[in-house]
Coordinates of C-alpha atoms and ligand atoms in Angstrom, one line a residue:
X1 CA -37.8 27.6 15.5
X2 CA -36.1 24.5 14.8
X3 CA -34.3 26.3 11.8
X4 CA -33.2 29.0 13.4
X5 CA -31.7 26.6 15.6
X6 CA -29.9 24.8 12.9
X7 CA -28.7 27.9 11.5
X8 CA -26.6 28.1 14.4
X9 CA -24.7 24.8 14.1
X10 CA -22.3 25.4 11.7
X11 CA -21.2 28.5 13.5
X12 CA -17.6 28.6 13.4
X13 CA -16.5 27.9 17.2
X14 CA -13.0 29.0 19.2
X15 CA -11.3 31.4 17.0
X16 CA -10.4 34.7 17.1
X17 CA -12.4 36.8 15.0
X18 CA -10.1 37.9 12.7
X19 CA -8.4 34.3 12.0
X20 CA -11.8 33.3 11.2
X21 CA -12.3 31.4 7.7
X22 CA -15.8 31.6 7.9
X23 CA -18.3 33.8 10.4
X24 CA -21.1 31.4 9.6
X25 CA -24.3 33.5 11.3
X26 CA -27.3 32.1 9.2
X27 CA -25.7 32.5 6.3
X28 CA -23.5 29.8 5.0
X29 CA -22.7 32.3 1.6
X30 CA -22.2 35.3 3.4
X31 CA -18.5 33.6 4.9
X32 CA -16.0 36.4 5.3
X33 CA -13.0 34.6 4.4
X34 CA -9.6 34.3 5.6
X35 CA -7.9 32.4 3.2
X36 CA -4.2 33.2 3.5
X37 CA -4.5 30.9 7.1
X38 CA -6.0 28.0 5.5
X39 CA -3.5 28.6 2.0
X40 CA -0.5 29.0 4.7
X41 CA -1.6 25.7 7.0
X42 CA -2.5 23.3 3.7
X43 CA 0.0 24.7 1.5
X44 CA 3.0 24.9 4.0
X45 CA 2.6 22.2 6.2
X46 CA 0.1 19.5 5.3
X47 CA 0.7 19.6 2.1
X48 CA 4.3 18.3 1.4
X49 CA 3.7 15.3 4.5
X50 CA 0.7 14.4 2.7
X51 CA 2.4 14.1 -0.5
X52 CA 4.5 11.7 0.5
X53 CA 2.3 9.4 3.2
X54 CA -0.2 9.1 -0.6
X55 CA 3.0 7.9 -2.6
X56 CA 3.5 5.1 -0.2
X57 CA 2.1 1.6 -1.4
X58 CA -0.6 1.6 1.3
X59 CA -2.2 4.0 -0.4
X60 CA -1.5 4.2 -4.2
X61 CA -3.1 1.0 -4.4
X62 CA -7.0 1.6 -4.6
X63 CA -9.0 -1.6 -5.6
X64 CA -12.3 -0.2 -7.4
X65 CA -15.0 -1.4 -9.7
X66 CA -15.0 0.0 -12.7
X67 CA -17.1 -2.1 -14.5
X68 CA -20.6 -1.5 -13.4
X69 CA -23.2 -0.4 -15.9
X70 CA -24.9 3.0 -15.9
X71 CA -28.0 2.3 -13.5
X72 CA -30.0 5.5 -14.5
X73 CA -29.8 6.1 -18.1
X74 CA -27.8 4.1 -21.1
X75 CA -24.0 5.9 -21.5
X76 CA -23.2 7.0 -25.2
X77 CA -20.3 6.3 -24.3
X78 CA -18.5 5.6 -27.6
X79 CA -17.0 2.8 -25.9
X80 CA -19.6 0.3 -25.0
X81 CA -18.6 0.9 -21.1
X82 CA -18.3 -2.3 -19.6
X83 CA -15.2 -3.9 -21.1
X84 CA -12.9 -1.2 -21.7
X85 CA -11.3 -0.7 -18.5
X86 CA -10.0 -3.8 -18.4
X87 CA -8.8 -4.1 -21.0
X88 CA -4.9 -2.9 -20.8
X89 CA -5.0 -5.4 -18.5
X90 CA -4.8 -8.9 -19.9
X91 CA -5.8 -11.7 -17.9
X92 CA -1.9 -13.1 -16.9
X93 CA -1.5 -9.5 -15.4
X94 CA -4.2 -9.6 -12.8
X95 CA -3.0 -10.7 -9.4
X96 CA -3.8 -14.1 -9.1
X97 CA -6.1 -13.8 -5.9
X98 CA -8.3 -11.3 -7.9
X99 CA -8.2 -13.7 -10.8
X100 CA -9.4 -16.9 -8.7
X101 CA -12.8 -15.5 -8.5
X102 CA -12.9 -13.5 -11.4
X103 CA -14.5 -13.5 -14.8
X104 CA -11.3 -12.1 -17.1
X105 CA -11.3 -15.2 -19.0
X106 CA -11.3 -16.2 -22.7
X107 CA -14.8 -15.3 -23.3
X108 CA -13.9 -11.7 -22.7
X109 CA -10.6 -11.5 -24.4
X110 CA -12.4 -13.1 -27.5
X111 CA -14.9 -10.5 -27.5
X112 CA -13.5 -8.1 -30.2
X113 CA -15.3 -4.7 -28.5
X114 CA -13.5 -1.3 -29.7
X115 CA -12.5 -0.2 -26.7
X116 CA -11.0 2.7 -25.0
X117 CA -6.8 2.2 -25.7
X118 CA -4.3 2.5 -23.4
X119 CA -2.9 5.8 -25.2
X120 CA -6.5 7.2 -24.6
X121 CA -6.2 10.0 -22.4
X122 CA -8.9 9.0 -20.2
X123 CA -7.8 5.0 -20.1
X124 CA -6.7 3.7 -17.2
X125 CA -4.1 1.8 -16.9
X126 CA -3.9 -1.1 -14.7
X127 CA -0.9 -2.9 -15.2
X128 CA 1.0 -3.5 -12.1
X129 CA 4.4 -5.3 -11.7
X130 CA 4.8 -8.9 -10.7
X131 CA 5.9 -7.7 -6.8
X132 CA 3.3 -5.7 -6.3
X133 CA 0.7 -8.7 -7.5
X134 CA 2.1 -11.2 -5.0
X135 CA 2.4 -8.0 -2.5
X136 CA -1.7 -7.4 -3.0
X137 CA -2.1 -11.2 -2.2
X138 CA -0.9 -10.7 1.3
X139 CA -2.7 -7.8 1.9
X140 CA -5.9 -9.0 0.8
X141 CA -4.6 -12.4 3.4
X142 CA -4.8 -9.4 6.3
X143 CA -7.6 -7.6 5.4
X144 CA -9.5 -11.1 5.4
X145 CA -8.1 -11.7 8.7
X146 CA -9.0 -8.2 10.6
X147 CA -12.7 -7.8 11.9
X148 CA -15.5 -6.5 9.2
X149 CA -18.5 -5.0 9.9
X150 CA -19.5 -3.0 6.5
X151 CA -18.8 -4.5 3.2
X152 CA -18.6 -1.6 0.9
X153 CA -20.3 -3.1 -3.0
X154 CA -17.6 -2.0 -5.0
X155 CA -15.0 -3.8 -2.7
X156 CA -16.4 -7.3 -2.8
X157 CA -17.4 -7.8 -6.1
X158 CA -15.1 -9.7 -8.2
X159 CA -15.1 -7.2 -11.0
X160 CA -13.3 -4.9 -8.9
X161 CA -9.3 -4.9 -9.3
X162 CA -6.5 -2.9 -7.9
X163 CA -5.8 0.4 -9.8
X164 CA -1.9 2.5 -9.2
X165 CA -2.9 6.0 -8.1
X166 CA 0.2 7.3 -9.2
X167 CA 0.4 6.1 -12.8
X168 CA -3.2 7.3 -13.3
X169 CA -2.9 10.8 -12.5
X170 CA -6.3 13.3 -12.1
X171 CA -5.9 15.3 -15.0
X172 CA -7.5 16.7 -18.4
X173 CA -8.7 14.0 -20.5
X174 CA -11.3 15.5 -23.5
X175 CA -14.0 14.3 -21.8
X176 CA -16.0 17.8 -21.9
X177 CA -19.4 18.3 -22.8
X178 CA -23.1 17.5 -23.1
X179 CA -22.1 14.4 -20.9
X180 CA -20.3 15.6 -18.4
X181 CA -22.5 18.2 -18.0
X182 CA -25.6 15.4 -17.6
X183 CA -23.9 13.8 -14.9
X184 CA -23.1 16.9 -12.6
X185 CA -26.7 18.6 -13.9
X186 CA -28.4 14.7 -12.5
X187 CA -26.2 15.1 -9.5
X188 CA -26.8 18.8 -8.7
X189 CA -30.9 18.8 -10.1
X190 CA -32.0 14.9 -8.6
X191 CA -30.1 14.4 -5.6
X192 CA -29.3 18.1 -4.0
X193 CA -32.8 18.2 -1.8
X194 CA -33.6 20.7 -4.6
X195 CA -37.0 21.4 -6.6
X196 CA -37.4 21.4 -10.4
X197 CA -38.9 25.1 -10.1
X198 CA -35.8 26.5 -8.7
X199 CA -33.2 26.7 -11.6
X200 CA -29.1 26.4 -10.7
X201 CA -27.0 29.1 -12.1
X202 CA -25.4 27.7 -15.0
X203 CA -23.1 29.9 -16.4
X204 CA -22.1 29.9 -19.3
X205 CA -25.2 29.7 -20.7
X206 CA -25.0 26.9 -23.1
X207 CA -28.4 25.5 -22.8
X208 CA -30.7 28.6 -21.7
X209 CA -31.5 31.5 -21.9
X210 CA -32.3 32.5 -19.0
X211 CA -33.0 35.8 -16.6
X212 CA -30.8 37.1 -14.8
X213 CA -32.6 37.0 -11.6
X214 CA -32.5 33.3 -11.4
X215 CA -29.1 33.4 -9.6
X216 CA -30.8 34.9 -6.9
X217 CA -33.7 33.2 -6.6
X218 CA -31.4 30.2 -6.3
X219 CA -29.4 31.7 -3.6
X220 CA -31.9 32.9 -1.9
X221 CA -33.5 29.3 -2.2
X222 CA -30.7 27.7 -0.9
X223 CA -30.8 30.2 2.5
X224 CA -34.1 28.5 3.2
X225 CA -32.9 25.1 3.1
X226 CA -31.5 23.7 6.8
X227 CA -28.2 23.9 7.9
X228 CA -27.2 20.0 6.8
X229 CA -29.2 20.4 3.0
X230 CA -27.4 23.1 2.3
X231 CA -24.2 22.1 3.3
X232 CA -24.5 19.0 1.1
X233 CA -24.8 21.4 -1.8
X234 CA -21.8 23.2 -0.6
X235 CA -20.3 19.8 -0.6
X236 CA -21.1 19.0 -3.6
X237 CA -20.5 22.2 -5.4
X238 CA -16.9 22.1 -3.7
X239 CA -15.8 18.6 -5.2
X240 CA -17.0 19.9 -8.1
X241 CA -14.4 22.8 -8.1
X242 CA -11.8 20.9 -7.5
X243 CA -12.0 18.5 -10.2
X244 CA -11.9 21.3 -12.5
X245 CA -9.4 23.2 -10.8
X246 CA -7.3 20.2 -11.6
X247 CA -8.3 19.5 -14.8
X248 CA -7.3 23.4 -15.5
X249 CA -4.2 22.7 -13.9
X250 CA -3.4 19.7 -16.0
X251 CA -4.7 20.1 -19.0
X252 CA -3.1 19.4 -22.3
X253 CA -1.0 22.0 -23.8
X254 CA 0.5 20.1 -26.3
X255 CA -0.3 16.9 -28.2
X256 CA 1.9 16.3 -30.9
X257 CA 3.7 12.8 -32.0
X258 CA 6.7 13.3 -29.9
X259 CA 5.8 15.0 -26.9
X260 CA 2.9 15.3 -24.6
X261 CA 2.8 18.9 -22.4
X262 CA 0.4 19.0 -19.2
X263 CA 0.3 22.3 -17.6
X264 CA -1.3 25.3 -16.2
X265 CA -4.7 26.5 -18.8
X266 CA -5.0 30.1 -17.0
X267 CA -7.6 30.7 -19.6
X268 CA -9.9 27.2 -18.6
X269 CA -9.7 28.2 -15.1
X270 CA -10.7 31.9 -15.5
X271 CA -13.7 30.1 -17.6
X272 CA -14.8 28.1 -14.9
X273 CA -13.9 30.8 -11.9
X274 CA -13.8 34.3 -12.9
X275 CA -16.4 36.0 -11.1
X276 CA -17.3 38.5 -14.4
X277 CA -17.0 35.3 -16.7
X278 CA -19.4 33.3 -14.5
X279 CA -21.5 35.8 -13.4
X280 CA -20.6 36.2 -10.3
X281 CA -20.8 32.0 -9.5
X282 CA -16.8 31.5 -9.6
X283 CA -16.0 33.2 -6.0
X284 CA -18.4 31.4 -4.5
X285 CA -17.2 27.9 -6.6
X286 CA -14.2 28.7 -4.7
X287 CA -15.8 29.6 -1.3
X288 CA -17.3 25.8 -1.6
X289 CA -14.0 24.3 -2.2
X290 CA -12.5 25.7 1.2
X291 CA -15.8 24.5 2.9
X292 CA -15.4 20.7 1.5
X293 CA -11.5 21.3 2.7
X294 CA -12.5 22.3 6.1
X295 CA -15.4 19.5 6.7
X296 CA -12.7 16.7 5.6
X297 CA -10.0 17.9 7.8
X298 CA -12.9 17.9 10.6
X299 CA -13.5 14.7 10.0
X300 CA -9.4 13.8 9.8
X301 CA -8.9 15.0 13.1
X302 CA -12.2 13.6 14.4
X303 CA -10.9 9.9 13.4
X304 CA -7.6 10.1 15.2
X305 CA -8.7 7.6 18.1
X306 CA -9.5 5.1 15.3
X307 CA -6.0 5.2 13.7
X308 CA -4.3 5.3 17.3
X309 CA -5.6 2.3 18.2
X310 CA -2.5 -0.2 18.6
X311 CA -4.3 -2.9 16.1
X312 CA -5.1 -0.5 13.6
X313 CA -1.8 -1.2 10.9
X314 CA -0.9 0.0 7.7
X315 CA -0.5 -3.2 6.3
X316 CA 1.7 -4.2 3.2
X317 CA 3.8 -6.3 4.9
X318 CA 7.0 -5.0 5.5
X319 CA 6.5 -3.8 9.7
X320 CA 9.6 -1.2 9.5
X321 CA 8.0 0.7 6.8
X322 CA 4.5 0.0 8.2
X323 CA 5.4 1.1 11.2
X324 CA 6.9 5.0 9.5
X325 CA 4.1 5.6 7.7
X326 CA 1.3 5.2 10.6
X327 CA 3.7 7.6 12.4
X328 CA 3.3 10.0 9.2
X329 CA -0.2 9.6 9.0
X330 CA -0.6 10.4 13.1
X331 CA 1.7 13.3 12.6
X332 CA -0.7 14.4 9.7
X333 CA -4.2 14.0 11.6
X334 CA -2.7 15.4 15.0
X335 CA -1.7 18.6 13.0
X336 CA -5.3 18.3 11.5
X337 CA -6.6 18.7 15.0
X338 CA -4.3 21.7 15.8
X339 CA -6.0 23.5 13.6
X340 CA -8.4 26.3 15.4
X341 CA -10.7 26.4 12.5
X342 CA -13.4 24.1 13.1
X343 CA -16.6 23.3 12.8
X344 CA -19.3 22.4 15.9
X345 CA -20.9 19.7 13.9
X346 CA -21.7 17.7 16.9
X347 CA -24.7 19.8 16.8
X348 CA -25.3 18.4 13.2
X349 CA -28.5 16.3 13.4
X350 CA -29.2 16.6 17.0
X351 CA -32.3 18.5 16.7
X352 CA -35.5 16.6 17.4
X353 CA -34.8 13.3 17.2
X354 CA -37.1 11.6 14.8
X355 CA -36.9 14.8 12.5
X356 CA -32.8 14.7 12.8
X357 CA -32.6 10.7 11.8
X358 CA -34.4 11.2 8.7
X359 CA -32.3 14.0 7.6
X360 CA -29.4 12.1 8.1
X361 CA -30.9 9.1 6.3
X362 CA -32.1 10.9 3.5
X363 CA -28.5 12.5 2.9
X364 CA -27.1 8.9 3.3
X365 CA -29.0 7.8 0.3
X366 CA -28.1 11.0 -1.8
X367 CA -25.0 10.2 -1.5
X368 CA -24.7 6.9 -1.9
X369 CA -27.1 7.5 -4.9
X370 CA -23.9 10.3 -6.1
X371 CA -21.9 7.2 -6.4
X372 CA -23.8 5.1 -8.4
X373 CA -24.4 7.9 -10.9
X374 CA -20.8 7.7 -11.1
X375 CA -21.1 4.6 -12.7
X376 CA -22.5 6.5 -15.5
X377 CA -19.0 8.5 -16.1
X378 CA -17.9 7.3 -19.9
X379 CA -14.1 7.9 -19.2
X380 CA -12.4 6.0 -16.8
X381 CA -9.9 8.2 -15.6
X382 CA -12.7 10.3 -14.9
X383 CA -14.5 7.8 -13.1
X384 CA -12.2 6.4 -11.3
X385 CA -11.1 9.3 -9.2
X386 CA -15.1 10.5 -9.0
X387 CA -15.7 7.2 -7.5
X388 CA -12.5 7.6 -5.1
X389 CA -13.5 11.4 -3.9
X390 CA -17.3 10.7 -3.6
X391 CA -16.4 7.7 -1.3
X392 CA -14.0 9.7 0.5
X393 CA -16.2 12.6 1.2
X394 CA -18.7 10.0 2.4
X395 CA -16.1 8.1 4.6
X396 CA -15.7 11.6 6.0
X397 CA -19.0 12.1 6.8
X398 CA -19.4 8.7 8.2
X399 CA -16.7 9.5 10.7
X400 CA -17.9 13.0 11.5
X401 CA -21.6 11.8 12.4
X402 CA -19.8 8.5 14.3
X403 CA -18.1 11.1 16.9
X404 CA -19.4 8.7 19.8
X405 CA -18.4 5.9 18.4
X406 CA -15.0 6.6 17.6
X407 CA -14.2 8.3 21.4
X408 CA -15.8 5.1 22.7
X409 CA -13.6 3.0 21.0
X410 CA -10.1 3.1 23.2
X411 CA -12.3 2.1 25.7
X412 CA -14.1 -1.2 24.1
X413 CA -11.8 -3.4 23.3
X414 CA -13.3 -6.0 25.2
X415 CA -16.6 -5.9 22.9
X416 CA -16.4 -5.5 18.9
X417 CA -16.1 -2.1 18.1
X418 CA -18.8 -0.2 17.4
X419 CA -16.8 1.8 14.0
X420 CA -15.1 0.1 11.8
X421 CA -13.4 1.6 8.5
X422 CA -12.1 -0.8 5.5
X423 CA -9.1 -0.3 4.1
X424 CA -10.5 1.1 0.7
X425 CA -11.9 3.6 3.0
X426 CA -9.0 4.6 4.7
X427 CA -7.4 4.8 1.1
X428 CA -10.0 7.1 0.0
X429 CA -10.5 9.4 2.5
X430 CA -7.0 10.3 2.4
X431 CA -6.4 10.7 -1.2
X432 CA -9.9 12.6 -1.4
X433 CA -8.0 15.0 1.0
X434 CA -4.7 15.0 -1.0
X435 CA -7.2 16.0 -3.8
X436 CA -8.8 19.2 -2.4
X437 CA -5.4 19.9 0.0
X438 CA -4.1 19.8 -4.0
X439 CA -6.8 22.2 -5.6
X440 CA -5.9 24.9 -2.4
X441 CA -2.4 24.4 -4.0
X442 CA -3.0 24.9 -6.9
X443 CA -4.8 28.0 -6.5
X444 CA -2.0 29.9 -5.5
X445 CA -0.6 28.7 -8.8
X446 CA -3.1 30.3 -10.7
X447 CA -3.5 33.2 -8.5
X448 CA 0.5 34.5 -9.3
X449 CA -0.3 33.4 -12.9
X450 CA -3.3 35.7 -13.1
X451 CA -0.8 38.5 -11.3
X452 CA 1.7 38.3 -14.3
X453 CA -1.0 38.4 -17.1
Ligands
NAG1 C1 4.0 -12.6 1.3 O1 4.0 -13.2 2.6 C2 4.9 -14.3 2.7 C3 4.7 -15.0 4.0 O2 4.3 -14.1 5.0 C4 6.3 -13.7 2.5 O3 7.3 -14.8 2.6 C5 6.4 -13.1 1.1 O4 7.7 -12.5 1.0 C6 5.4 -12.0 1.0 N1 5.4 -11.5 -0.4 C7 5.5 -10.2 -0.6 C8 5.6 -9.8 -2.1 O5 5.4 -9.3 0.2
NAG2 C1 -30.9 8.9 -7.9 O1 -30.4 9.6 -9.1 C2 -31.2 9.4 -10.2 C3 -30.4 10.0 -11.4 O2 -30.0 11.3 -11.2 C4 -32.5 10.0 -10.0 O3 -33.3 9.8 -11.1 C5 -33.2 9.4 -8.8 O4 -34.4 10.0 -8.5 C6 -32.3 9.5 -7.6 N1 -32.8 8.7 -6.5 C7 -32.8 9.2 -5.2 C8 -33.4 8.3 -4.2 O5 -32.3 10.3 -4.9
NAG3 C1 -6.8 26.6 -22.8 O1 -8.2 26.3 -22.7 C2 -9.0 26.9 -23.7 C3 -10.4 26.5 -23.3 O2 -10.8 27.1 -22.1 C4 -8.6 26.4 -25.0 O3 -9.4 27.0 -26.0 C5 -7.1 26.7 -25.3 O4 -6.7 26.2 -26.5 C6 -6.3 26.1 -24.1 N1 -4.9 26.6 -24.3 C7 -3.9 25.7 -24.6 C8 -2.5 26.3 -24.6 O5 -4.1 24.5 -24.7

């Protein structure tokens, strides 16, 4: 009973049914799909405003930790992890409010470790200009000053430092293989609510040979599970996608002494996405992506009472500017709730009580357990924008399963608000967006390149 019930939740509510993206009745797979109205919203509209709110300094400046050790397993990485991100940086360069509490000091610098260089393509680099260090001083003054409630790890710890968004660009690096595939096989086969008997479709076959009817025993798995398990998955599944989908997009065409060429790899992307070539998985690779697109615009226009509030600033210190670019970012999450699209999640976790908490609990701890295996990411680059979309998907998914909280919150100013978002959350969540809203982009790139091959 309580199944069927959940199968119901996701159902796609208020929309005609030939606008609809997704008829979700039961099956989550089975979505028919109208893409062109999600391609024409994102691609038309959202896209080019949300371009420019993430080039603003608000939110090219994400302060991460890089430096954390792999919890689960020890990295090959070929560079011995810890002290290679850091090290472009040298210790004069690092904002002197990081620095106070930090440990860049001779005992590092004297450490001769072979690290990862700056011309690596998956370094990162971490230089920032003198402005913009005493510019992070005074935003880290007003963050201190504003009301905290959740300290996220990374944020606090004084190995974390400020990283450029823009100069570190989400693209191909050479970080392929047996490890990259560990760390989406330990996220997909230890923390996707899924048993060691059912095999994922892997595809191509690298590592086994095996029958062809294991697809379908996983799909037909993955109908079983409830609504919320199988949407992480989908989730999951859909980050996934658009990782590669940019890594296809940007990938190295030409490496030679005096130029470097980024560009459009039709042949990686029908690799990863072609439904013959993948055995039928690509389509629904792609079906996933849309879902993750549509759950974090859900939970943009959810959090639009949050960002109203008068006290809530975009802080960098310059109140003119400040003031244009919360007007952007309204503009951008009032258009996200004019879209008719949307999910009835409300419904998410409302079941029987006790049953519904721990469901929620034990997704809470996948997830933040998908974070810390992202610790275990040898490249940087790589890391460092796995780290900013996992903690934006979950910042989503805090504010989607806070919808009380956040309605209440016009309304109690008198007592400390009861939600609360950090400024490396709001940073995330919208450049986790600006990722996916990307990979829709781009897929009408590689849909007109197909067309001319
Ligand atoms: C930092 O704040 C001080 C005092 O509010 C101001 O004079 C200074 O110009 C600010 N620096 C930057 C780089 O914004
Ligand atoms: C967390 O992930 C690791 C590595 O994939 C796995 O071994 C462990 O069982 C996971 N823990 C939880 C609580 O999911
Ligand atoms: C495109 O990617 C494939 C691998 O999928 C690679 O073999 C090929 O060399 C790439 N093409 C270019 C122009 O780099």
């Amino acid at each position: 009973m309580k199944l069927v019930v959940l199968l119901l939740l996701l159902q796609v509510s208020g929309c005609a049914d030939s606008r609809c993206f997704c008829q979700v009745t039961g099956d989550l797979d089975d979505c028919t799909c109208d893409v062109e109205t999600i391609d024409g919203f994102n691609n038309n509209q959202l896209f080019p405003k949300l371009q420019t709110l993430l080039e603003s300094d608000y939110f090219r400046f994400y302060k991460v930790n890089l430096n954390k050790a792999c919890p689960f397993w020890s990295s090959s990485s070929h560079c011995g992890l810890k002290d290679c991100a850091v090290k472009p940086c040298s210790p004069n360069e690092v904002p002197e409010g990081i620095r106070s509490h930090n440990k860049y000091s001779a005992e590092e610098k004297e450490q001769p470790v072979k690290c990862e260089l700056a011309e690596n393509l998956g370094a990162v680099d971490v230089s920032l200009s003198k402005e913009t260090r005493e510019a992070l001083l005074n935003w880290s003054k007003h963050d201190d000053e504003a009301e905290r409630f959740c300290v996220v790890d990374d944020e606090e710890s004084p190995d974390s430092q400020y990283v450029d968004l823009l100069l570190n660009p989400e693209r191909f690096t050479g970080y392929r293989g047996p490890e990259t595939w560990q760390i989406w096989n330990s996220i997909y086969e230890e923390n996707c609510f899924k048993p060691y008997t059912i095999k994922r479709p892997v595809i191509p076959n690298l590592f086994h040979n095996r029958p062809e009817s294991e697809s379908n025993t996983f799909h037909s798995w993955l109908e079983g599970q409830c609504v919320e398990k199988r949407a992480f998955y989908r989730l999951i599944s859909g980050l996934h996608s658009s990782i590669n989908i940019h890594l296809s997009a940007r990938y190295l065409l030409e490496d030679s002494w005096f130029q470097k060429k980024w560009g459009h790899n039709v042949s990686e992307f029908r690799q990863r996405f072609d439904s013959e070539l993948t055995d039928g998985e690509g389509p629904k690779r792609l079906r996933n992506l849309y879902f993750l697109y549509l759950i974090e615009l859900r939970a943009l226009a959810k959090a639009l009472p949050f960002f109203q509030q008068p006290s809530f600033r975009l802080y960098t210190g310059r109140p003119e500017e400040d003031r244009e670019h919360k007007e952007l970012l309204l503009h951008i999450l009032q258009m996200a709730r004019s879209f008719p699209l949307a999910f009835d999640e409300t419904s998410l976790f409302a079941g029987d009580e006790k049953e519904a908490a721990k469901l929620k609990e034990d997704i809470r701890l996948a997830f933040l357990n998908i974070s810390r295996i992202m610790d275990c990411v040898g490249c940087f680059k790589c890391r460092l924008w796995g780290k900013l979309q996992t903690q934006g998907l979950g910042t989503s998914l805090k504010i989607l399963f806070s919808e009380r909280q956040i309605e209440a919150l016009p309304t109690s100013s008198i007592q400390r608000p009861s939600f609360q978002l950090s400024r490396q959350e709001v940073v995330s969540l919208l450049n986790a967006f600006g990722r996916v809203s990307t990979s829709i982009r781009e897929l009408k790139n590689f849909r007109s390149l197909l067309a001319e091959e």
